[in-house]
PDB file of C-alpha atoms and ligand atoms in Angstrom:
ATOM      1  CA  UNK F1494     -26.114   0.447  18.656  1.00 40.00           C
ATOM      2  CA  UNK F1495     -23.233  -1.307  19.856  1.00 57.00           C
ATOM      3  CA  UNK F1496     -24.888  -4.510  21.531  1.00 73.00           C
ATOM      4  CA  UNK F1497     -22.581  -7.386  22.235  1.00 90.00           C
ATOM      5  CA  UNK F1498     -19.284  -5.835  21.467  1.00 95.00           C
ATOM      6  CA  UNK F1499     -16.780  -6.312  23.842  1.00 97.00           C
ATOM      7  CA  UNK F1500     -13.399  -4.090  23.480  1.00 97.00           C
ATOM      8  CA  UNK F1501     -10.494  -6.076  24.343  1.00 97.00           C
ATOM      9  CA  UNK F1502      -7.292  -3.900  24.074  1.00 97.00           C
ATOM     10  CA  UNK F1503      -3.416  -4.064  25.419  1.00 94.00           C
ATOM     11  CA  UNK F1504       0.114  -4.529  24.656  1.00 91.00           C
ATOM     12  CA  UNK F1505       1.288  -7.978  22.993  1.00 85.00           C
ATOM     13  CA  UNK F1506       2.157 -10.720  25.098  1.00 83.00           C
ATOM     14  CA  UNK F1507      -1.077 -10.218  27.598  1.00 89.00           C
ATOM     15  CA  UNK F1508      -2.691 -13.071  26.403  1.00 87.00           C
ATOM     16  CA  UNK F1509      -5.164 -10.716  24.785  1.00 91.00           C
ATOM     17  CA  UNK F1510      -5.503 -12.662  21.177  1.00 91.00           C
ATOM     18  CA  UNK F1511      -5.902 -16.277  23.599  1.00 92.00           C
ATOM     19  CA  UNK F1512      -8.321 -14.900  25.684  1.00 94.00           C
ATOM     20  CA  UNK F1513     -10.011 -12.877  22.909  1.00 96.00           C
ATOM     21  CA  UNK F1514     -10.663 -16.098  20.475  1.00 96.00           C
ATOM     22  CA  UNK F1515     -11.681 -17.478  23.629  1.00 96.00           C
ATOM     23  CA  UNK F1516     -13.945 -15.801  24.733  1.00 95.00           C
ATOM     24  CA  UNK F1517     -15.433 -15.077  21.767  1.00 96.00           C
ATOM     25  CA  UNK F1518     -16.303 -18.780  21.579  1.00 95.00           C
ATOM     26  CA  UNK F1519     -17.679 -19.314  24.689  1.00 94.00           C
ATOM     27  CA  UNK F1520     -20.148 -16.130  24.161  1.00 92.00           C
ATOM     28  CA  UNK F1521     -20.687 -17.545  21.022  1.00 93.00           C
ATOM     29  CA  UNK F1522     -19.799 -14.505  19.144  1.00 95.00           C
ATOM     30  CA  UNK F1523     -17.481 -13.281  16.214  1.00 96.00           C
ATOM     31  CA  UNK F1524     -13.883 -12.242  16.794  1.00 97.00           C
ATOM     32  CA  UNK F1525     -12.445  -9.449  14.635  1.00 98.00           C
ATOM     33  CA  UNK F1526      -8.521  -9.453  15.412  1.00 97.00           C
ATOM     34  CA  UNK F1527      -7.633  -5.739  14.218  1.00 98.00           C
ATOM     35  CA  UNK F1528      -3.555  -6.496  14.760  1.00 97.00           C
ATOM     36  CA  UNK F1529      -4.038  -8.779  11.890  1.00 97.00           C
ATOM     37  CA  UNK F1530      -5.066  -6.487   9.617  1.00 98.00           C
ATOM     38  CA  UNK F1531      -2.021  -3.896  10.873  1.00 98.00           C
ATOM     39  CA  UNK F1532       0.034  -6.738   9.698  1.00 98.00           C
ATOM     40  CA  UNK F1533      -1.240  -7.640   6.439  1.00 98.00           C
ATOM     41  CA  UNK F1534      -0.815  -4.116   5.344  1.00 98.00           C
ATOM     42  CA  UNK F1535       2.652  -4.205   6.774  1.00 98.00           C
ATOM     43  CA  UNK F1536       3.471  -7.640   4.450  1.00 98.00           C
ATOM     44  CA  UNK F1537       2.129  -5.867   1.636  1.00 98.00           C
ATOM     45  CA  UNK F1538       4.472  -3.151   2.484  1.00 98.00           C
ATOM     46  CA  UNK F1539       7.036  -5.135   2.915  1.00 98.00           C
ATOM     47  CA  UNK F1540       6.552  -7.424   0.241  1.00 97.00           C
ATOM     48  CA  UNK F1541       6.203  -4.273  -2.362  1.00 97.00           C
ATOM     49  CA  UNK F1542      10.023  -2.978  -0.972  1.00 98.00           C
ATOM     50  CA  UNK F1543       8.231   0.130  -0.003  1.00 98.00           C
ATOM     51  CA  UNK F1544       9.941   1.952   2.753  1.00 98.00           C
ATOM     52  CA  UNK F1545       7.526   1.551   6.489  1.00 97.00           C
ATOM     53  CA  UNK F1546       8.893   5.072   7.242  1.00 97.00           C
ATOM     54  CA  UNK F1547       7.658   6.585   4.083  1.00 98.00           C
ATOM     55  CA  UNK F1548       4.190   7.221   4.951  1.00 97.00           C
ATOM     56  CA  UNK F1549       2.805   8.848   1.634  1.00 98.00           C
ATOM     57  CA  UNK F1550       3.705   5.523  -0.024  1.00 98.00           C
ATOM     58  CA  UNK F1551       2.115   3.165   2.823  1.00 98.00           C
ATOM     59  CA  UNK F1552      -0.548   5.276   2.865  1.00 98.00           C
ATOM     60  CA  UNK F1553      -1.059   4.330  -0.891  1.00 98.00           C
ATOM     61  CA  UNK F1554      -0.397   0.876  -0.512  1.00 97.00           C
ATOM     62  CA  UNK F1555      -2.948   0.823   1.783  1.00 97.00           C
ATOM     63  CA  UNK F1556      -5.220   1.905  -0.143  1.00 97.00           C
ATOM     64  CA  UNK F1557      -4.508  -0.461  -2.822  1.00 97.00           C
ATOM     65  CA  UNK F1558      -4.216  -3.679  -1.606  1.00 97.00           C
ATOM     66  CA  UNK F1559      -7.235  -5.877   0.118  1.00 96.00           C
ATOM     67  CA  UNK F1560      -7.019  -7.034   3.091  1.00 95.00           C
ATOM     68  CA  UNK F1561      -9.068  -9.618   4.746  1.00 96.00           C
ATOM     69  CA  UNK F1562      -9.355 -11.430   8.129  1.00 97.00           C
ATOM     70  CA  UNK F1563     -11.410 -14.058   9.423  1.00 96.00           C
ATOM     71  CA  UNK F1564     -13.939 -13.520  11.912  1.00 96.00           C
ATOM     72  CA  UNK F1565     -14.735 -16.852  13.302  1.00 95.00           C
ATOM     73  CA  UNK F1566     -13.142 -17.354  16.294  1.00 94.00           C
ATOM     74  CA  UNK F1567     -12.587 -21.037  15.284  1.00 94.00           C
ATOM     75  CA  UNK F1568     -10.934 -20.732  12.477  1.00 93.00           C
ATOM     76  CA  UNK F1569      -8.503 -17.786  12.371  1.00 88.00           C
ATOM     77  CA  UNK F1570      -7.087 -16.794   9.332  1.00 95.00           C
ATOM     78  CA  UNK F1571      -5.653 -13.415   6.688  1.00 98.00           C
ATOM     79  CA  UNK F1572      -5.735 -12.879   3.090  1.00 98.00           C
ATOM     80  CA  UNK F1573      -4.129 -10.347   1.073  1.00 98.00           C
ATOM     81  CA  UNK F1574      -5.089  -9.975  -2.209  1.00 97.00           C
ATOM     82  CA  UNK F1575      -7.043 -13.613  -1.913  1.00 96.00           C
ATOM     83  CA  UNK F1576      -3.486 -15.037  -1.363  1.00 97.00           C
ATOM     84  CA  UNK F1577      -3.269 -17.179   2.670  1.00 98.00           C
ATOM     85  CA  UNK F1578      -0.810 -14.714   5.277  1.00 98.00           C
ATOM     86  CA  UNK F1579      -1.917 -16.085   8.447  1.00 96.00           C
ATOM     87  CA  UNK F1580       1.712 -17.478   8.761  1.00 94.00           C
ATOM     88  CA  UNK F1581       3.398 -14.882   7.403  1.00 96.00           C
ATOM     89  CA  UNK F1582       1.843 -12.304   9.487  1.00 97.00           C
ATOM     90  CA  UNK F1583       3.031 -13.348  12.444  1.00 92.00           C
ATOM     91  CA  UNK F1584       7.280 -13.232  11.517  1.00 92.00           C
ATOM     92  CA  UNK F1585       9.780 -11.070  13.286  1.00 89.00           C
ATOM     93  CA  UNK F1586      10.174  -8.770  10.042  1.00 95.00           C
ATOM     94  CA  UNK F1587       6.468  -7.777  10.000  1.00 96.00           C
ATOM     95  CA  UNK F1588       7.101  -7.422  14.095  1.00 92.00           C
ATOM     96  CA  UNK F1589       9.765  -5.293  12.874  1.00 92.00           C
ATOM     97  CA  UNK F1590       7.887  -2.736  10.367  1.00 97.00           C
ATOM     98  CA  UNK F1591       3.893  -3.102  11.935  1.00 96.00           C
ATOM     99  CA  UNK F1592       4.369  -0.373  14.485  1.00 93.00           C
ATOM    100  CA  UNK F1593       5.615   2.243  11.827  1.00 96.00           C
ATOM    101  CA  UNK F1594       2.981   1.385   9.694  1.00 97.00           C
ATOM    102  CA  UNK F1595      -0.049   1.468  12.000  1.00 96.00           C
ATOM    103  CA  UNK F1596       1.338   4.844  13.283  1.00 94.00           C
ATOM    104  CA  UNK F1597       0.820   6.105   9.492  1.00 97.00           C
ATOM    105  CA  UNK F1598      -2.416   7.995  10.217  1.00 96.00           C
ATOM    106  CA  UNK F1599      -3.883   7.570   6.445  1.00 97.00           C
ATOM    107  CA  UNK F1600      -3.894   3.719   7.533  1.00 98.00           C
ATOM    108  CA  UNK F1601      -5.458   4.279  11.076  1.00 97.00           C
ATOM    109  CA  UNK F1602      -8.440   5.553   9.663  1.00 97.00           C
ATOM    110  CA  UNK F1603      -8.577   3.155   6.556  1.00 98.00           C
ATOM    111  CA  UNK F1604      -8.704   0.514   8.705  1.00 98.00           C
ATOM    112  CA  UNK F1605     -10.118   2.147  11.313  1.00 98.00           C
ATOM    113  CA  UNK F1606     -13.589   2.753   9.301  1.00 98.00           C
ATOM    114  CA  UNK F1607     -13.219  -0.966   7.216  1.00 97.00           C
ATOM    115  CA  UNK F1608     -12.602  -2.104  12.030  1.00 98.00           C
ATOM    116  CA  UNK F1609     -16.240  -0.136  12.152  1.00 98.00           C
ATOM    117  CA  UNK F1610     -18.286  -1.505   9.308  1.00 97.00           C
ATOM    118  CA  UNK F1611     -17.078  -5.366  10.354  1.00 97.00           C
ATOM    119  CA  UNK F1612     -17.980  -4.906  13.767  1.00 97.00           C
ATOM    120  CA  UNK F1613     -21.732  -4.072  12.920  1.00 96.00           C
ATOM    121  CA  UNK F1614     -21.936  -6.512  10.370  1.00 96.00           C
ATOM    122  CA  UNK F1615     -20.543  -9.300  12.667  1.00 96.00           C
ATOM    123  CA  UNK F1616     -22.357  -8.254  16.091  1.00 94.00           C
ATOM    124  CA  UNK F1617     -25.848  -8.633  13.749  1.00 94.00           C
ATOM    125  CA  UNK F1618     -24.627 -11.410  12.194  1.00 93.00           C
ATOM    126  CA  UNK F1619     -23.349 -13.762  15.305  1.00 93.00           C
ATOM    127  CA  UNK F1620     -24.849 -11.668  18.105  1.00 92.00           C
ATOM    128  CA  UNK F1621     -21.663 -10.138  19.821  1.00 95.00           C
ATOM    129  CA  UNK F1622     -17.978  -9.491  18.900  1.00 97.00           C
ATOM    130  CA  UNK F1623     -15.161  -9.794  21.165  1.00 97.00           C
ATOM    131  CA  UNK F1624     -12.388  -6.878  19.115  1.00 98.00           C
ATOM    132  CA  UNK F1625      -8.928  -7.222  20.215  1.00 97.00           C
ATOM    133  CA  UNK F1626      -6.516  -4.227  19.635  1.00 97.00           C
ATOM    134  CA  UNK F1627      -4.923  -1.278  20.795  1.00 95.00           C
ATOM    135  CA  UNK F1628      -7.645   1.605  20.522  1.00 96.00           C
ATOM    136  CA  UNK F1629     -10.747  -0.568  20.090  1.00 97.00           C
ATOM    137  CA  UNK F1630     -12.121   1.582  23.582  1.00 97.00           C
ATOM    138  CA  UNK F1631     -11.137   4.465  23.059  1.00 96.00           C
ATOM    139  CA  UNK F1632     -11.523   5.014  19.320  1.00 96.00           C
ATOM    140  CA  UNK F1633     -13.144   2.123  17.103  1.00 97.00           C
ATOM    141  CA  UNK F1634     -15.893   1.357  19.075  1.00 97.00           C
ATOM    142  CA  UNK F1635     -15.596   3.913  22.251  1.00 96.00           C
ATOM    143  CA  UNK F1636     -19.687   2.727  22.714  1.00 95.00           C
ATOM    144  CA  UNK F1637     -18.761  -0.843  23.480  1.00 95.00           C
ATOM    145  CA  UNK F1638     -20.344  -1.632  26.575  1.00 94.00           C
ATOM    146  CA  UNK F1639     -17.559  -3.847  28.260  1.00 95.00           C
ATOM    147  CA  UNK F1640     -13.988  -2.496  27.703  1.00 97.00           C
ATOM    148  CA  UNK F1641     -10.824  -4.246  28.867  1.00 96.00           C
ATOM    149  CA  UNK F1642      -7.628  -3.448  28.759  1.00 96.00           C
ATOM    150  CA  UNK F1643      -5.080  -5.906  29.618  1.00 95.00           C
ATOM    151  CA  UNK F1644      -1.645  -5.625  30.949  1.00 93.00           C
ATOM    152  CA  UNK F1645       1.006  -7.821  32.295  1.00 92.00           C
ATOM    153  CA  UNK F1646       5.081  -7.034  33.160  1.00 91.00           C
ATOM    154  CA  UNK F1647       7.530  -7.036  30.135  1.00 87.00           C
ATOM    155  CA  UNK F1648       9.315  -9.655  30.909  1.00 89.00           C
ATOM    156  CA  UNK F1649       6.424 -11.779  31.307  1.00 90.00           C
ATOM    157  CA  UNK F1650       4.898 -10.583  27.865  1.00 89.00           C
ATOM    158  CA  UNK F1651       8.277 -11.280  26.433  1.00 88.00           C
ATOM    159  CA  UNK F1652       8.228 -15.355  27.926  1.00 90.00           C
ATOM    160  CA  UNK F1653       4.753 -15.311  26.526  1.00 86.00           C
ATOM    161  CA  UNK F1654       5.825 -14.182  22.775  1.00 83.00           C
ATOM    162  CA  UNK F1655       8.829 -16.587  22.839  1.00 86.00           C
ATOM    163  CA  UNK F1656       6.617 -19.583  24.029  1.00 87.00           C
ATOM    164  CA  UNK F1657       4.192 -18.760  21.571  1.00 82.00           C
ATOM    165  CA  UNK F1658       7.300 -18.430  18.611  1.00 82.00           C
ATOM    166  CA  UNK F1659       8.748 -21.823  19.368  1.00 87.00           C
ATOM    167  CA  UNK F1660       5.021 -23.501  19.322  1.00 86.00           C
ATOM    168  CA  UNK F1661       5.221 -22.351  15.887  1.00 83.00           C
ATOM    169  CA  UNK F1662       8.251 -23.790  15.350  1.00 85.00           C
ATOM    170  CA  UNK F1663      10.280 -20.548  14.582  1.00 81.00           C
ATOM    171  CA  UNK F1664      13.426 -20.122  16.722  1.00 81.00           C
ATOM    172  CA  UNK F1665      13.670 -17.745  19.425  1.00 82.00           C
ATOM    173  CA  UNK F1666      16.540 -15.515  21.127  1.00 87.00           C
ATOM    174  CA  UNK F1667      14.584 -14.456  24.696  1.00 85.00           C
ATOM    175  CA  UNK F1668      16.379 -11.161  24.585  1.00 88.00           C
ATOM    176  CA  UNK F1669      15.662 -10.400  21.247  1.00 89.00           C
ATOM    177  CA  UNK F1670      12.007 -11.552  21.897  1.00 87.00           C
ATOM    178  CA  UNK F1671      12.240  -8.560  25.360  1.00 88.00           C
ATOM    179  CA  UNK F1672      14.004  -5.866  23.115  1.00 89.00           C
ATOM    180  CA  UNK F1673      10.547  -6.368  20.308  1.00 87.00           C
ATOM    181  CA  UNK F1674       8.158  -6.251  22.697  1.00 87.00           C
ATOM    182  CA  UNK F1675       9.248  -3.127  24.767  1.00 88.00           C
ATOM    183  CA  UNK F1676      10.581  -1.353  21.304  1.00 89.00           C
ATOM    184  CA  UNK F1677       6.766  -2.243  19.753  1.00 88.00           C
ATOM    185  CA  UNK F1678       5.168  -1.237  23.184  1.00 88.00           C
ATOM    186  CA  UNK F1679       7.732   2.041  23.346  1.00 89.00           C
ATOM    187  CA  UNK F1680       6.298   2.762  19.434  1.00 89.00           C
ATOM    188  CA  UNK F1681       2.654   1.762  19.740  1.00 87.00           C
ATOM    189  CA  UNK F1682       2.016   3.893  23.336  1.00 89.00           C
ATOM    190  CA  UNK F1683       4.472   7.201  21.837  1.00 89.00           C
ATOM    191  CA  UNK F1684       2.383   7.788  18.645  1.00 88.00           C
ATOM    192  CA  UNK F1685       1.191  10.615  17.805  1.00 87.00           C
ATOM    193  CA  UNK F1686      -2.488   9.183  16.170  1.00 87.00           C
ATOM    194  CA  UNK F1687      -4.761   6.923  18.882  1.00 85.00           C
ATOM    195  CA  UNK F1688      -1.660   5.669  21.085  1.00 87.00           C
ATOM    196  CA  UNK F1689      -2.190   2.666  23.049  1.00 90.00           C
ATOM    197  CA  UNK F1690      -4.078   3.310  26.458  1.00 91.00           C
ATOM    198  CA  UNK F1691      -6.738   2.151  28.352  1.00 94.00           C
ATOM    199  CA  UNK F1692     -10.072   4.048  27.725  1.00 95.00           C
ATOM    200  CA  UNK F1693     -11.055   6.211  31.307  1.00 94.00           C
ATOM    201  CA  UNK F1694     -14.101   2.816  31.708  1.00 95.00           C
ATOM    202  CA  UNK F1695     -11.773   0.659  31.077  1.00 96.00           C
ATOM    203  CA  UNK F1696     -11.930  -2.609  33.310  1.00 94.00           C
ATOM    204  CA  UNK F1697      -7.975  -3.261  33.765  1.00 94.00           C
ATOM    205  CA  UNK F1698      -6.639  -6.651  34.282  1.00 92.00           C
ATOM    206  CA  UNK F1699      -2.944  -6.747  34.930  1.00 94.00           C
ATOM    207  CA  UNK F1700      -2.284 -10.855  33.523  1.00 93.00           C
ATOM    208  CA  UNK F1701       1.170 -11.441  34.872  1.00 93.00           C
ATOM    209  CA  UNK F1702       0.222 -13.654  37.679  1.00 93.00           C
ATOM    210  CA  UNK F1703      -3.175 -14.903  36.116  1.00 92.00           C
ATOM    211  CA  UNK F1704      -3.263 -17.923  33.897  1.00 89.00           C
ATOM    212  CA  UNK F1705      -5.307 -17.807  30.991  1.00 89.00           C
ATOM    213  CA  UNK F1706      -8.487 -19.324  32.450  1.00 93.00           C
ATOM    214  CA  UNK F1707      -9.007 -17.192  35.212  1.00 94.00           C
ATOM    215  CA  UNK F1708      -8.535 -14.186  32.754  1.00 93.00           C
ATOM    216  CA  UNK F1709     -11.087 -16.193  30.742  1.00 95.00           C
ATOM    217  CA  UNK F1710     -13.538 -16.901  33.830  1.00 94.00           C
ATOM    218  CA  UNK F1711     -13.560 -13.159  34.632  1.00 94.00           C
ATOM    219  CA  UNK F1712     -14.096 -11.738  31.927  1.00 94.00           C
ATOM    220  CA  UNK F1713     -16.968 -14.028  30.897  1.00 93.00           C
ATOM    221  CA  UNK F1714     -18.542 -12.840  34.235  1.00 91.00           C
ATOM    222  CA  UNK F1715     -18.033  -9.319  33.312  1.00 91.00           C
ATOM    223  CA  UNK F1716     -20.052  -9.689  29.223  1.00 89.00           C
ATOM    224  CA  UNK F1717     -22.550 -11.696  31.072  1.00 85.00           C
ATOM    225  CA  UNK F1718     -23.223  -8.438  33.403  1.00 84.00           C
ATOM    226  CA  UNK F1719     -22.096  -6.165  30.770  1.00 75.00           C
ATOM    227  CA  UNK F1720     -22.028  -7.246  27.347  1.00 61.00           C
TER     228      UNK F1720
HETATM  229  O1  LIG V1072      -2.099  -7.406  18.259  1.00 59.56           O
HETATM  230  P1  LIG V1072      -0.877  -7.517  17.418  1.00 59.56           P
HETATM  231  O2  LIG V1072       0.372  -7.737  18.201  1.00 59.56           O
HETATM  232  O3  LIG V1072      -1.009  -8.503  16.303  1.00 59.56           O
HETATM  233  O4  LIG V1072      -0.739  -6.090  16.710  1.00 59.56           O
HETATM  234  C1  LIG V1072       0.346  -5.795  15.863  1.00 59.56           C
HETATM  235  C2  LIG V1072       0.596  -4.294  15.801  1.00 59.56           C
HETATM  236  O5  LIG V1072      -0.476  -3.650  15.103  1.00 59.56           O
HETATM  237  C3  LIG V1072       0.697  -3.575  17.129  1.00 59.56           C
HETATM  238  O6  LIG V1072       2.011  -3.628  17.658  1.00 59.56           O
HETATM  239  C4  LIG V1072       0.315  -2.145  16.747  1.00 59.56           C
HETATM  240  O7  LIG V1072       1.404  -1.467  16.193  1.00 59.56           O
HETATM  241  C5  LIG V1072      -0.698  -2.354  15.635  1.00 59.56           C
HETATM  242  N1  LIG V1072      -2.087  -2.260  16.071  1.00 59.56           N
HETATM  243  C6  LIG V1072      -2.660  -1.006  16.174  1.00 59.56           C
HETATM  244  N2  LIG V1072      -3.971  -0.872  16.500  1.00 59.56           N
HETATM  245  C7  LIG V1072      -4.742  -1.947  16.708  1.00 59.56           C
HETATM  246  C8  LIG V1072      -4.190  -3.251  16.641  1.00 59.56           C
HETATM  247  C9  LIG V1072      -2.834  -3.370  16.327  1.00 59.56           C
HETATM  248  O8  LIG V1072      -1.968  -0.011  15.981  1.00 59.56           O
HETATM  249  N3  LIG V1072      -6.037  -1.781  16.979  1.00 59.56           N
END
């Protein structure tokens, strides 16, 4: 049932969205990007002053609000409520708030099921989907037949994050960059509902030492064998 789907998962700073979007386009199939839609939620949390700790109230944000994401690897993108976040998404205050509100287990399994439906409708639709998250193998789509999981050293993640902050053009402190990363990775691996790990078929890359292409080259090898 699960043709085509490819189960990209890891911490942040692995290259994992790159290599996703990329490889998604060179299979030729959809991209769903699941951490976007943890961080829309979180904006709308945010924006609506409600508390990320107070999980009755996420939960019924949650619920409330529509989210959206592209799935065209080309052209990435997130609504909320029709309005264009794929800027604000991406800011060190929903950095800040995304791990408390993706541990909120209300919102796992909102988004979780909304993660399911969009996968089926996109593998039919373009053929395959490359899914980058943190439990795409091991609960969202634990059928997929090629899981990765990729990995690289903290600091390295954190050099990663800050390049990829002052491409945008937002200003960067590298040891406030390393302190995110390991608090998010600390937060997102500790909770209590589907922590970040590599599913037991995993295929584990560790990216420290690997520039994006040859992450890219393997792992196209691997869906061609696999997918
Ligand atoms: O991938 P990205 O860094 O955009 O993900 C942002 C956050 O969303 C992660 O730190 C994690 O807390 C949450 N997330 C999650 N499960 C996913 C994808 C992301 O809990 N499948």
């Amino acid at each position: 049932a699960l043709r085509g789907v490819v189960a990209l998962d890891g911490p942040s700073g692995t290259g994992k969205t790159t290599v996703a979007r990329k490889l998604a386009a060179k299979l030729g199939a959809g991209y769903l990007d699941t951490g976007a839609m943890y961080r829309v939620v979180t904006l709308a949390v945010l924006d609506a002053g409600v508390d990320p700790l107070d999980a009755d109230a996420v939960a019924a944000l949650a619920r409330a609000v529509r989210c959206e994401v592209a799935t065209d690897p080309a052209t990435p993108g997130a609504r909320l409520d029709g309005t264009d976040v794929g800027e604000t998404i991406r800011t060190p205050r929903v950095d800040a708030a995304v791990s408390a509100v993706s541990a909120v287990p209300e919102v796992r399994e909102l988004l979780v099921q909304r993660q399911r439906t969009l996968i089926e409708e996109v593998a039919r639709e373009a053929g395959g989907v490359v899914v980058d998250g943190r439990d795409i193998g091991t609960v969202v789509a634990p059928d997929a037949p090629l899981k990765v999981f990729l990995t690289a050293s903290a600091e390295v993640r954190a050099a990663r994050r800050g390049a990829q902050d002052t491409a945008a053009g937002r200003e960067t402190d590298q040891a406030a960059v390393l302190a995110s990363v390991e608090r998010r990775d600390r937060l997102d691996s500790s909770r209590v509902s589907s922590p970040l790990r590599p599913a037991e078929d995993a295929v584990e890359f560790d990216t420290s030492d690997l520039s994006i292409e040859q992450v890219l080259v393997a792992l196209t090898e691997l869906a061609s064998t696999r997918g």
